[in-house]
Coordinates of C-alpha atoms in Angstrom, one line a residue:
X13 CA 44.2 76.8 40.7
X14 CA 41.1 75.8 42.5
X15 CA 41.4 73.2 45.0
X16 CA 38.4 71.1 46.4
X17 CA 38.3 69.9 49.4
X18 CA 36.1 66.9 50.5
X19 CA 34.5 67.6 54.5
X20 CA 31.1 66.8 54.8
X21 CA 25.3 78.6 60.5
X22 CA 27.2 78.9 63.4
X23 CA 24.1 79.2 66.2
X24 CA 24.8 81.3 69.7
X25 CA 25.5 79.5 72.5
X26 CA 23.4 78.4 75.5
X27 CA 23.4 81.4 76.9
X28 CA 19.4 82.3 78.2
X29 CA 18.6 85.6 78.8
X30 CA 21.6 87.5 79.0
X31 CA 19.6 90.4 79.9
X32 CA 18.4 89.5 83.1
X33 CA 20.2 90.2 86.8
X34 CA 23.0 87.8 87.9
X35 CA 22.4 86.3 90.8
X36 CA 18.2 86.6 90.8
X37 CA 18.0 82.1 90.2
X38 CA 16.0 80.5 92.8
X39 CA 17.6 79.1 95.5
X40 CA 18.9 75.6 95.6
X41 CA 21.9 72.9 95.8
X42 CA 23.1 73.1 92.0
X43 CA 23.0 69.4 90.0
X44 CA 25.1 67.0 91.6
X45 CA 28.4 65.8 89.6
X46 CA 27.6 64.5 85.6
X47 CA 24.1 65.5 85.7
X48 CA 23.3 68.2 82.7
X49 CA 20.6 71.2 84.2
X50 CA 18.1 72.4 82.6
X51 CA 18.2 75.6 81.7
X52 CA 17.2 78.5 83.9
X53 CA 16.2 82.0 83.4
X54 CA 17.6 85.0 86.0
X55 CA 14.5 86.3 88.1
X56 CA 14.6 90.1 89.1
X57 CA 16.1 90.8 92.6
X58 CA 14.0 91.5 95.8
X59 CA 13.6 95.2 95.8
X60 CA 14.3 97.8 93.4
X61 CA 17.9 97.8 91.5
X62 CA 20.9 99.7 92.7
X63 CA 20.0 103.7 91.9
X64 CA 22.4 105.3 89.0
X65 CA 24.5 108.1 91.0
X66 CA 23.7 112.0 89.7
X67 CA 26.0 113.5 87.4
X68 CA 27.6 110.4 87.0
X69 CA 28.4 108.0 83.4
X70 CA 29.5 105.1 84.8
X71 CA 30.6 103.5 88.4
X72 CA 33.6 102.5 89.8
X73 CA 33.7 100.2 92.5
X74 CA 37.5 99.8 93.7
X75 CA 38.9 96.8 95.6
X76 CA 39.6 99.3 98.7
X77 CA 36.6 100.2 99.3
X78 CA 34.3 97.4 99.3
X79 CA 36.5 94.7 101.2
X80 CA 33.2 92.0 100.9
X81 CA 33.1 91.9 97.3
X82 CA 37.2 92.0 96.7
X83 CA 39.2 90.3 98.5
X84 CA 42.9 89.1 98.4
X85 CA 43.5 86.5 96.1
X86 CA 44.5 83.5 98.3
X87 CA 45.5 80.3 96.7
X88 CA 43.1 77.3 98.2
X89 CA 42.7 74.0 97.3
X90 CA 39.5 73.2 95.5
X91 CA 37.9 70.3 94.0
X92 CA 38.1 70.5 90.2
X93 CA 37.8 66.8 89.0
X94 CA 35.8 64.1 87.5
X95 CA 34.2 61.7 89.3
X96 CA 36.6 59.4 88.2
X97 CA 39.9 61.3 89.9
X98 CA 38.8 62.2 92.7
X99 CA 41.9 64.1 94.3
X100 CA 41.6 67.8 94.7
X101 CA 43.8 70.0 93.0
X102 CA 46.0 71.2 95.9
X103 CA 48.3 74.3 95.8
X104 CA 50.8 75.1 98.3
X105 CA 53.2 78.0 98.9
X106 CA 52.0 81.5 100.9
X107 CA 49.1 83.7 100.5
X108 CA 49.0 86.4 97.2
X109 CA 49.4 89.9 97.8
X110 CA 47.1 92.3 98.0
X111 CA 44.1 91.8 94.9
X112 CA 44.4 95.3 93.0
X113 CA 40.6 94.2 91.4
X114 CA 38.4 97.0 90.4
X115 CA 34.9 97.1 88.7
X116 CA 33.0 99.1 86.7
X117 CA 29.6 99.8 85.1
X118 CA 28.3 102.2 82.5
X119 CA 24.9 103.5 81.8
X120 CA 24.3 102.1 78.9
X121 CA 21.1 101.3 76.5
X122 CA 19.1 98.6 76.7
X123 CA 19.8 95.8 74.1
X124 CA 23.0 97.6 73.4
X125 CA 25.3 95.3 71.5
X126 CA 29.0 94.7 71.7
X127 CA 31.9 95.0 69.0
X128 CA 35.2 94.3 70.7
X129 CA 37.6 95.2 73.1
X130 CA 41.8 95.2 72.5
X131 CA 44.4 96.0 75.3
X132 CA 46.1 99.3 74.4
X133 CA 49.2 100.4 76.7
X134 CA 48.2 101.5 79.8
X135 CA 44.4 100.6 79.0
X136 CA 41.2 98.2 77.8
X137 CA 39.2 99.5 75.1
X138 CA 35.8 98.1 74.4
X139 CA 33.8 99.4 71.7
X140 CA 29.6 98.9 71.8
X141 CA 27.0 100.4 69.3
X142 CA 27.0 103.6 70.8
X143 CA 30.2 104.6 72.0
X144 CA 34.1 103.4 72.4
X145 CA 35.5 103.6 75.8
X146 CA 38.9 103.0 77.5
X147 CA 39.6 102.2 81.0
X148 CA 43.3 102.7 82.6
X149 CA 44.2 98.7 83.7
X150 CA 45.3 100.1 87.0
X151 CA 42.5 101.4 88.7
X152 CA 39.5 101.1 85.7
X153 CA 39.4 104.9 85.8
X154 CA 37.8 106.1 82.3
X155 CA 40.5 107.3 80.5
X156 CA 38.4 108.1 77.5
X157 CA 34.8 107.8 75.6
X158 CA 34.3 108.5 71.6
X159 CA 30.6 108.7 71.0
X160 CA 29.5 107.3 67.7
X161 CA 29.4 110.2 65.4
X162 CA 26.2 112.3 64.4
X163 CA 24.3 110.3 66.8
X164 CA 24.3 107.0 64.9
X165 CA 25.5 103.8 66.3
X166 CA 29.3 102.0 65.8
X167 CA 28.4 99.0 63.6
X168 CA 32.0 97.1 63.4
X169 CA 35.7 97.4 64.2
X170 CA 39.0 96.1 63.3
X171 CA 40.2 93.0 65.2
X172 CA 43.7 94.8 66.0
X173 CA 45.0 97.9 66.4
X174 CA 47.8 99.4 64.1
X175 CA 50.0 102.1 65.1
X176 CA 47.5 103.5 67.7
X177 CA 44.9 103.1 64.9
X178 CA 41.6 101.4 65.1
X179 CA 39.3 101.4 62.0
X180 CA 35.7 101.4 62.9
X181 CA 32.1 101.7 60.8
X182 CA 29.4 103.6 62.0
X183 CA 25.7 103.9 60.9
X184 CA 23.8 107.0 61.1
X185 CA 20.1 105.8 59.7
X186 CA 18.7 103.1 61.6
X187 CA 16.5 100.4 60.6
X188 CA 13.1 99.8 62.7
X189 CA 14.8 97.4 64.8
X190 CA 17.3 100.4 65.6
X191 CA 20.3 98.9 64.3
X192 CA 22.7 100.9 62.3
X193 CA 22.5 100.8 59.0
X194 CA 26.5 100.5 57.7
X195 CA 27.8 103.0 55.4
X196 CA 30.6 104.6 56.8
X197 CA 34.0 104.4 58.3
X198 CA 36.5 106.0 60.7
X199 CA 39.5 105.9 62.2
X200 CA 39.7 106.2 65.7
X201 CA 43.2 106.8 67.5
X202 CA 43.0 104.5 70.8
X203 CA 45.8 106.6 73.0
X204 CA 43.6 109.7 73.0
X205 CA 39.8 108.6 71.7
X206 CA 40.1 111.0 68.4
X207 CA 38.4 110.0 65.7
X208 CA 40.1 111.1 62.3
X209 CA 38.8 110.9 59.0
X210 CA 35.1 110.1 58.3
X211 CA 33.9 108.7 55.0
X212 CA 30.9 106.7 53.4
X213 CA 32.4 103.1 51.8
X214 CA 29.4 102.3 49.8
X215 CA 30.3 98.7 49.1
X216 CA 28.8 97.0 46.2
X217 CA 25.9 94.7 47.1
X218 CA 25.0 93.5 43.8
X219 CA 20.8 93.6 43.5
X220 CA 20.4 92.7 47.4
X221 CA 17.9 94.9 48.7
X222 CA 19.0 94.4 52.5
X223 CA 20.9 97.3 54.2
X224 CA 23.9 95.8 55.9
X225 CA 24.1 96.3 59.6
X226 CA 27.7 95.5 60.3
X227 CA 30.7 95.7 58.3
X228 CA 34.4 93.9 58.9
X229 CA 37.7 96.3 58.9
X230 CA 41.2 95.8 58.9
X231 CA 44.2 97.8 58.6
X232 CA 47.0 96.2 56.3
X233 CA 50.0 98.7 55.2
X234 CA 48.6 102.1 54.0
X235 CA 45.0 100.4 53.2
X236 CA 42.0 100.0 55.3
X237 CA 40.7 97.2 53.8
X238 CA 36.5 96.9 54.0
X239 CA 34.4 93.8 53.6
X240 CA 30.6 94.0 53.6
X241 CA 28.8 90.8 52.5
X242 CA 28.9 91.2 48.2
X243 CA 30.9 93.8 48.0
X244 CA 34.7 95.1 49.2
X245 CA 36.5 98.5 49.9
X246 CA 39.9 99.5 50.5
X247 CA 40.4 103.2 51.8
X248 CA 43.7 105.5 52.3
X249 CA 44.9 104.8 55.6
X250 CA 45.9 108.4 56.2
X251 CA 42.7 110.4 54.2
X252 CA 40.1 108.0 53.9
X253 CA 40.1 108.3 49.9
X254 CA 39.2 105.5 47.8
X255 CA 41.4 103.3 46.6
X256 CA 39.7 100.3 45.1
X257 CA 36.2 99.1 44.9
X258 CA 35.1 94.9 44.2
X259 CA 32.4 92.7 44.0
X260 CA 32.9 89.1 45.5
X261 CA 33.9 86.6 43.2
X262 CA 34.7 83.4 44.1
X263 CA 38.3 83.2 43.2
X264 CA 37.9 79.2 42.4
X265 CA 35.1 79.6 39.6
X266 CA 31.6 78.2 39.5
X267 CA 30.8 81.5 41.2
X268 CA 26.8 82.3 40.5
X269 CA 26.8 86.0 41.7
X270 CA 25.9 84.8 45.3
X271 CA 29.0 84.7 47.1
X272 CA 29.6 86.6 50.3
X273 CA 32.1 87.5 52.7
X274 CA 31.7 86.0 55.9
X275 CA 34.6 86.4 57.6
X276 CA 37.8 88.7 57.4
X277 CA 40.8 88.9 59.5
X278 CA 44.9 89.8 59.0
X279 CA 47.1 87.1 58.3
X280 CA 50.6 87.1 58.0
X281 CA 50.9 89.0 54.3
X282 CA 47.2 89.5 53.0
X283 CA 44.4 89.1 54.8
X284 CA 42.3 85.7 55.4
X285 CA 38.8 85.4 54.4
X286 CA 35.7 82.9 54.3
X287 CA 33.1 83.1 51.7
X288 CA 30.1 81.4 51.3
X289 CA 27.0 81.5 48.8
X290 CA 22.9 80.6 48.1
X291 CA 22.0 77.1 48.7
X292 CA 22.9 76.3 45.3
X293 CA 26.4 77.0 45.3
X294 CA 28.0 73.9 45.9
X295 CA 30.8 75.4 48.7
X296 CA 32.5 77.3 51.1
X297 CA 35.8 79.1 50.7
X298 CA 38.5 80.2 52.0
X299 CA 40.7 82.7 49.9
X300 CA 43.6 85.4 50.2
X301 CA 42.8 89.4 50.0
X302 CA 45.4 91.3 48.5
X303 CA 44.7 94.7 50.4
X304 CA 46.7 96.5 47.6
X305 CA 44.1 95.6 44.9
X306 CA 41.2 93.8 46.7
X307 CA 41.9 90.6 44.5
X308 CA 40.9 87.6 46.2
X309 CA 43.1 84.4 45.2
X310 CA 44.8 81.2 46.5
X311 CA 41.1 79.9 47.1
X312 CA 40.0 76.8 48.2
X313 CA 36.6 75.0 48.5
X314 CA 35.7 72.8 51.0
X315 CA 32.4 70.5 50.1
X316 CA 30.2 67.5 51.1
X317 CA 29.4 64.9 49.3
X318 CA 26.5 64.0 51.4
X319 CA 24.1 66.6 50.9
X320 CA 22.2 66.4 54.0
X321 CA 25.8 67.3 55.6
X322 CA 26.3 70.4 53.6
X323 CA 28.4 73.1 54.8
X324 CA 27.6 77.0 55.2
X325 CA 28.3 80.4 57.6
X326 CA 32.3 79.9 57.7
X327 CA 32.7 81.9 61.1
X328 CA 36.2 82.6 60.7
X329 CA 37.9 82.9 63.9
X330 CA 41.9 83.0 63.3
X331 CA 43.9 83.8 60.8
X332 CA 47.1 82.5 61.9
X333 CA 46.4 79.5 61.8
X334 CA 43.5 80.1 59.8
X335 CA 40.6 78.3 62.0
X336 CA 36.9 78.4 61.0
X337 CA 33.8 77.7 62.5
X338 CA 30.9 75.6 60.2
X339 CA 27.6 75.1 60.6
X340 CA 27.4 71.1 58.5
X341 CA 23.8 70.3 58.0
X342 CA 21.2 71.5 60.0
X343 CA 21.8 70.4 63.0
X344 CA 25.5 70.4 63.5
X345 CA 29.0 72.5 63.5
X346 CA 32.6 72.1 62.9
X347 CA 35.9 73.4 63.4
X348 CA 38.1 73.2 60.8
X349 CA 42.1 73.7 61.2
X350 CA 44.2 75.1 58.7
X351 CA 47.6 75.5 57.4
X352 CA 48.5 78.7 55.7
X353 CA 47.6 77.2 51.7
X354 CA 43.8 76.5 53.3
X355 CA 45.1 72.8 53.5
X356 CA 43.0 70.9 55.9
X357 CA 45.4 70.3 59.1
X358 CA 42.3 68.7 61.4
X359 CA 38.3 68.9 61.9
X360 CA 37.1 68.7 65.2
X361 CA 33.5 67.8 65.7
X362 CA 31.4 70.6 67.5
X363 CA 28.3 69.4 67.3
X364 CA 25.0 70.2 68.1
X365 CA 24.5 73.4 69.1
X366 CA 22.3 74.3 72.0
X367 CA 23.1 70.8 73.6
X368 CA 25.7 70.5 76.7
X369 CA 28.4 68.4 74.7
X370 CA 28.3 71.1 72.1
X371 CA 31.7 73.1 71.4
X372 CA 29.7 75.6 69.0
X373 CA 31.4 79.2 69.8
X374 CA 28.8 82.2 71.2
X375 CA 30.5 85.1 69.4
X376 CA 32.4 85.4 72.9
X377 CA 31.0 88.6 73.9
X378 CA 30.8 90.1 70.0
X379 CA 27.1 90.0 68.1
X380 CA 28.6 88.4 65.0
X381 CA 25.9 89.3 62.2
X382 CA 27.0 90.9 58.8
X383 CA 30.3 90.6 59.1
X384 CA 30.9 91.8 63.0
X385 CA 33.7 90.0 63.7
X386 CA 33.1 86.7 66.5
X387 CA 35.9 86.4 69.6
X388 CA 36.9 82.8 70.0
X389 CA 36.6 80.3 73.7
X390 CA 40.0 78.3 72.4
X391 CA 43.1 78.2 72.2
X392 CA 45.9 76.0 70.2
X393 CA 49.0 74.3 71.7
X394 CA 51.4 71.6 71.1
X395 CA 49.1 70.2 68.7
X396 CA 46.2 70.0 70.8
X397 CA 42.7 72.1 70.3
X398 CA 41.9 73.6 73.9
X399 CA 38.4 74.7 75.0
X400 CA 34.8 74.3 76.2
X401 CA 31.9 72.9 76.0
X402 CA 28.6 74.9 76.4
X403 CA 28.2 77.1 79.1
X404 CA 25.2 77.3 81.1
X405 CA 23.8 80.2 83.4
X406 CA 23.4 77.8 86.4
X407 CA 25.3 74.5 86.3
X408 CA 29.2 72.7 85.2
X409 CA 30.2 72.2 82.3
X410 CA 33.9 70.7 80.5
X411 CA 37.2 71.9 79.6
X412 CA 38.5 69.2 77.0
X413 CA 41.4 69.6 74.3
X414 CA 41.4 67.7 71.1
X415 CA 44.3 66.1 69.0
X416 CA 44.5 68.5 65.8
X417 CA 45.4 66.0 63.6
X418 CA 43.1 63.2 64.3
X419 CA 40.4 65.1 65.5
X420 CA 40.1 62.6 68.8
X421 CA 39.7 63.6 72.0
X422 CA 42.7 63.5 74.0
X423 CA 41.4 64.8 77.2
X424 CA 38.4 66.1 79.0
X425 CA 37.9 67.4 82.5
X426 CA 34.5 67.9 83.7
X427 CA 34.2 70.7 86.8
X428 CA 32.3 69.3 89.9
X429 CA 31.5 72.7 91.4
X430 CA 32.2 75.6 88.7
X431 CA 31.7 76.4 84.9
X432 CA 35.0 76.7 82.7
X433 CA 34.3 80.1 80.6
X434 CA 37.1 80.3 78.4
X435 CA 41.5 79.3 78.5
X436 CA 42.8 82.1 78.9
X437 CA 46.5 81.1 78.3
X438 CA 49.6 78.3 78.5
X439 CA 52.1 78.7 80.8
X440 CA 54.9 76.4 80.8
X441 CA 53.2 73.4 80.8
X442 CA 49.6 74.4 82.5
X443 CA 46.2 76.0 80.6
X444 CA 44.8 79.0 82.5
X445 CA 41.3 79.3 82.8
X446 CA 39.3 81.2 84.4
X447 CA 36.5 79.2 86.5
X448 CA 33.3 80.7 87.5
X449 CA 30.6 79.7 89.8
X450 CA 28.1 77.1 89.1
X451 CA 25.5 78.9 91.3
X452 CA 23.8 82.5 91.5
X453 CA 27.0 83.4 93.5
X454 CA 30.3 82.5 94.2
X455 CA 33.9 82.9 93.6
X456 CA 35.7 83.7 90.9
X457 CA 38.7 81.2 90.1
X458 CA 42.0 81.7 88.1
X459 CA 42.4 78.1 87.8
X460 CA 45.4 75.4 86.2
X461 CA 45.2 72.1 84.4
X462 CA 47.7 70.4 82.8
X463 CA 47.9 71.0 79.5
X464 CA 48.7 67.1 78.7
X465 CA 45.7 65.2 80.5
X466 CA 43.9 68.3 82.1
X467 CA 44.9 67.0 85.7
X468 CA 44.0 69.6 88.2
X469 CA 46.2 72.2 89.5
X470 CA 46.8 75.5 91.4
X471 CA 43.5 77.8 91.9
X472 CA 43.3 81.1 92.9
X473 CA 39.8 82.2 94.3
X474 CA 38.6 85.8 94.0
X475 CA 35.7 87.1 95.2
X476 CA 33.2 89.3 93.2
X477 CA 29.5 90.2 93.1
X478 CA 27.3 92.9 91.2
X479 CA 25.3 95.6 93.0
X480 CA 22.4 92.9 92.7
X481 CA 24.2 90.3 94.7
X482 CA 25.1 87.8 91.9
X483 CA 27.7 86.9 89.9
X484 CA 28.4 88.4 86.6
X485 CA 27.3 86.6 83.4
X486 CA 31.4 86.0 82.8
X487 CA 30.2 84.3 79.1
X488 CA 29.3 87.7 78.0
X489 CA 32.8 89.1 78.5
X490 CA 36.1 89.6 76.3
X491 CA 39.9 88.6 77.8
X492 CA 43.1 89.5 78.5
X493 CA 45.3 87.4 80.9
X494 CA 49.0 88.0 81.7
X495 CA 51.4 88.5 84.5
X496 CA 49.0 87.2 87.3
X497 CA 46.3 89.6 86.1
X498 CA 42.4 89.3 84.3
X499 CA 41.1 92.1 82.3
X500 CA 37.5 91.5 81.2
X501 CA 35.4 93.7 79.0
X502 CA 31.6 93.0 78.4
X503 CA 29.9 93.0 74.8
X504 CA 25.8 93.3 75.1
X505 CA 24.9 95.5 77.5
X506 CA 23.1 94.0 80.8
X507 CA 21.9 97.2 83.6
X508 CA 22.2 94.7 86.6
X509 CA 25.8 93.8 85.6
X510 CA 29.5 95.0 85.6
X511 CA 30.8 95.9 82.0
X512 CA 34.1 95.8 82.9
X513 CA 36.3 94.2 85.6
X514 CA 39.8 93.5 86.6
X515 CA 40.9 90.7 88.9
X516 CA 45.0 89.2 89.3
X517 CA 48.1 90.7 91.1

């Protein structure tokens, strides 16, 4: 039974040039306290860059070794306040032990775009167009590296790993802009980099005459279930052999042949997915995949009835709960919260995107066209909607948390002297996030706010610059956080930058 919902194309962050050196801005105090900069671009560093060592496919830097880029995490008190609370939050007790950071960087292509990255074990995996590496936590020794068969180019991956089984698509013609075109899936075990079975998916895509370049896969039971725009798969788990082919149709009628998959992820039984259609089609949806049969049902549509505030592009971002990012007009965005029957829990207002205030998501590190799967800079808790607001190469910006159900603002904290990337976690009754410099260079900060008013707490400071000098481009990276220690694997590929780092206990 079709039920409407009454609400009223997601666009990257403010990111720059993500392609330039960290650390090359000019020189200069950064904008004093509640003052927005402009935006600036990265300038090349003085001198040629760092030379690739022979023989060599990536570079380890280990904490050991290079004592003036690591150090020991030491707790210190730093100012992370508004103007209007003043008091520095203050952290007491003895020094951490020894830091047991490491960094790495691969020689990678230029341009090179990222797919995702999941903690495995003993190891971070992080998958890019070209090849699927894993790094051992302890030290960010490679482990291993799968290439992208026949010389084509990795074109999407599963958002979770089943039984030490990732699925992944791959392209092997490329378009003129040299991304992949998507036709064909794999599964790739993550404990030894193996790839099994290799077939095409040919997804039906009605009479569009575009050539996908990304594709979303999950694993659910014995099926790995495919979505590509018009048209969805689902494969054997253990040969690859097809088991079902559909076309996209709206599961709550009015459908006019247009609708797409947007998003896809696992939910608790089925899978979760966001549809959307041509500008005539009067909504979005949000439906149930049966990965036995590929039926789509238990849909819901969420409309407008202002057109000028039309939604479209539901990036969807969580399946549990089931959390979607909308572009509402032209200009605008919004998060929508969800219980598990698509019933609207909460909006929350992300506005504009490109402007400061704006809580529009980036893709966290993941390229998120045709169906490549976004990460996410939030987190939920006790009600509240934790995260923050746009992050800019060289300034501060705001970690705030909004009231679910109301959609207010219950809290914001704006950082005097860093930029909040992402919450990492809550811990008893404290948001971790991880804090980095508002300037060229700097420290990077595990830091603590309360997770009821965002008052200040506990920091720890770590030190950390690339070859060139600067800081990394922290936006660019994915996350994992727990027991004292950060994990962080970038997405597009940046030659002046690390593309994996560890920092903690």
């Amino acid at each position: 039974m079709q039920r409407g919902r009454d609400m009223g194309q997601q666009h990257p962050g403010w990111q720059g040039n993500q392609n330039q050196p960290p650390g090359g801005f000019p020189q200069g105090p950064y904008p004093p306290q509640g003052q927005y900069p402009q935006q600036q671009w990265y300038q090349p560093p003085a001198g040629p860059p760092p030379q690739k060592p022979k023989n060599k496919k990536f570079w380890l830097w280990l904490a050991p070794l290079l004592v003036v880029v690591v150090a020991a995490a030491v707790v210190v008190p730093i100012v992370l306040t508004s103007g209007s609370d003043p008091a520095p939050a203050r952290a007491g007790g003895p020094e951490q032990p020894a830091s047991k950071s490491w960094q790495v960087h691969l020689d990678r292509p230029e341009h090179e775009k990222g797919l995702g990255s999941w903690e495995v074990g003993d190891t971070v995996v992080v998958a890019h167009e070209g090849a699927i590496t894993a790094f051992a936590k302890g030290d960010g020794k490679q482990a291993w590296r799968t290439p992208a068969p026949e010389g084509g180019k990795f074109c999407g991956a599963g958002t979770r790993v089943v039984g030490d089984q990732l699925p992944v698509a791959y392209g092997k013609e490329l378009t003129e802009q040299k991304d992949p075109v998507c036709q064909f899936a794999a599964v790739l075990n993550v404990k030894t980099g193996q790839l099994g079975w290799q077939q095409p998916f040919d997804a039906p895509q009605g009479s569009s005459p575009s050539k996908p370049t990304g594709a979303a896969l999950e694993i659910m039971g014995d099926v790995v279930v495919l979505a590509q725009k018009y048209g969805t798969v689902g494969l054997d788990l253990a040969t690859g052999q097809r088991r079902w082919v559909k076309p996209v149709v709206k599961p709550t009628g009015g459908d006019s042949g247009s609708s797409a998959i947007m998003g896809m992820r696992p939910g608790k039984q089925s899978l979760v997915v966001s549809l959307s259609g041509f500008i005539s089609d009067p909504a979005i949806t949000f439906a149930t995949l049966d990965p036995a049969t590929g039926t789509l049902s238990q849909g819901v549509d969420y409309t407008s009835k202002d057109s000028s505030q039309r939604f479209a592009t539901p990036r969807l971002l969580s399946a549990d709960p089931p959390v979607a990012l909308v572009n509402r007009g032209v200009e605008d965005a919004v998060y929508i919260v969800m219980d598990d029957k698509f019933d609207k829990v909460g909006t929350i207002d992300a506005g504009h995107p490109g402007t400061a205030e704006s809580l529009a998501g980036d893709g966290a590190g993941v390229d998120a066209v045709d169906n490549r799967q976004p990460g996410r800079r939030f987190l939920i808790s006790g009600g509240l909607f934790v995260t923050v607001t746009a992050i800019p190469l060289n300034g501060t910006n705001k970690l705030v948390a909004y009231d679910i159900a109301s959609g207010a603002k219950k809290w914001e904290r704006p950082l005097a002297d860093g930029k909040a990337i992402m919450p990492l976690a809550v811990e008893g009754d404290s948001v971790v996030v991880l804090v980095s410099p508002a300037t060229p260079s700097g420290d990077q900060r595990i830091a603590r706010f309360s997770l009821a008013d965002g008052a200040p707490g506990p920091v720890e400071t770590y030190p950390l610059a690339t070859p060139s000098g600067g800081a990394p481009i922290t936006q660019d990276f994915q996350y994992f956080w727990h027991d004292g220690r950060l994990w962080a694997l970038r997405g597009p590929s940046n030659e002046h930058d690390f593309d994996a780092f560890s920092l903690g206990k």
